Amino acid sequence: MVAMRQRGPWFDRLVDISAIPELREIVVRGDQIRLGACVTFARAAAHPQLRALTPMLAEACLSIGGPQIQNVGTVGGNVANAAACADTLPVLVALDAQAHIAGAAGERVLPVSELIIAPHHTALQQGELLTAFSFAAPPAGARSIFIKVGRRNAQAISRLSVAAIGHVDAAGLVDHVRLAVGAALPRPQRLTAVEALVHGQRPAPGLYALAGAQAVAVMLDITGRRWSTEYKEVALSQLAPYALARVLEDAPLPTRFDTP
Amino acid sequence: MLIQFTLNGRPVSVEAPAHLTLLTVLRDYFHLTGAKEGCSIGECGTCAVLVDGELVNSCLMLAPKVAARTVLTIEGVSPADGSLSDLQEAFIAYGAVQCGFCTPGMVLAGEALLAQTLTPTREQIRTALAGNLCRCTGYQQIVDAIAAAGAQRKEVN
């Protein structure tokens, strides 16, 4: 909308897809979730099962813009716009979400991490429509978190964001961990090197610090040193350990859920 | 294209190009100038209106999207006799208005919240106003006014 207003209309046909029922569905069957591309941030965040199964997705949705934006903006729009700082991207990637794409030839399915090619570039072809995302909820008992750094609490574009999922087994060892970062890499991806470092280990501050250093190393390996690196490497070295500690320990998770 | 919707309780129809925003149609076609164009990129909330009871930025919504829906602008908030609504009176009583540019959006954000709960916490009020910027008063008076109007409605009910 903003681009359209700044450049003027560059199209001769405009189709409103927001009322297509299939695109607005949230379907939860057991631990399998299907989220229509036109589900608004407000609806995703308010959905009781989604909130219970993937709190980090709801947290990410509530961190975008303000109420007006959340009432209109959609998860599919956030993904298709493919901004590096898009807040649902690290969450969907941490969940290994699949993107469902409809075209004249039928449907194809692509991991969200492969749908995004580069900032503001996706693998969507002309004539294709992003219709939904599907993913499995984190294992029972796992905790998830989405946190971001911005200039304000609301109406703030992420300077850095982290999505993390974690679970500790009966022996006290990490048996499930996922970590993805936003606004740090040209295309969203899980930091598998960091996950491998943490998996099978006993949660401890030393482990979190190592994970933070590893996360920074992965970021620098991909992006090299950029103008924002001086800030982001410090922020990520703290944010990744913070997120891991929150999902691997029992302390209460920070939440934006205070909406009536 | 022909767009038909309910505007401030009245069925209306307007012939307008499909790429115009709801804000442009409200201001230039219906001459309802309460919703303002502040930033035009969704940061300030001074163009906010309620669509089917939900707060939206009318500068970021194409007018055809309100077809068959209900739109409430600040002009529709007050009673038909020209008096002010209780929330508007509270804004005055609590000194929540200075230059007034943000006020229509603030009042509608307040109405959207009070439709959910008449006893919001201050934090909930601040969250409800998160997309509306005020550069004059600061936000305390606005939060106070919304809390007071909620409490008053609660008492009346």
CSV table of C-alpha atoms in Angstrom, one decimal, chain A residues 84 159-161 181-186 219 223 226 232 236:
chain,number,residue,atom,x,y,z
A,84,ALA,CA,14.8,-9.2,6.2
A,159,ARG,CA,16.7,-4.1,14.4
A,160,LEU,CA,17.3,-7.7,15.5
A,161,SER,CA,14.9,-10.6,16.4
A,181,VAL,CA,17.2,-14.9,13.7
A,182,GLY,CA,15.5,-12.0,11.9
A,183,ALA,CA,17.0,-8.7,10.6
A,184,ALA,CA,20.4,-10.4,10.7
A,185,LEU,CA,20.6,-12.4,7.5
A,186,PRO,CA,19.6,-11.7,3.9
A,219,MET,CA,25.9,-14.2,11.1
A,223,THR,CA,27.0,-11.3,5.9
A,226,ARG,CA,28.4,-4.5,7.4
A,232,LYS,CA,24.2,-6.4,15.7
A,236,LEU,CA,22.9,-11.0,19.0
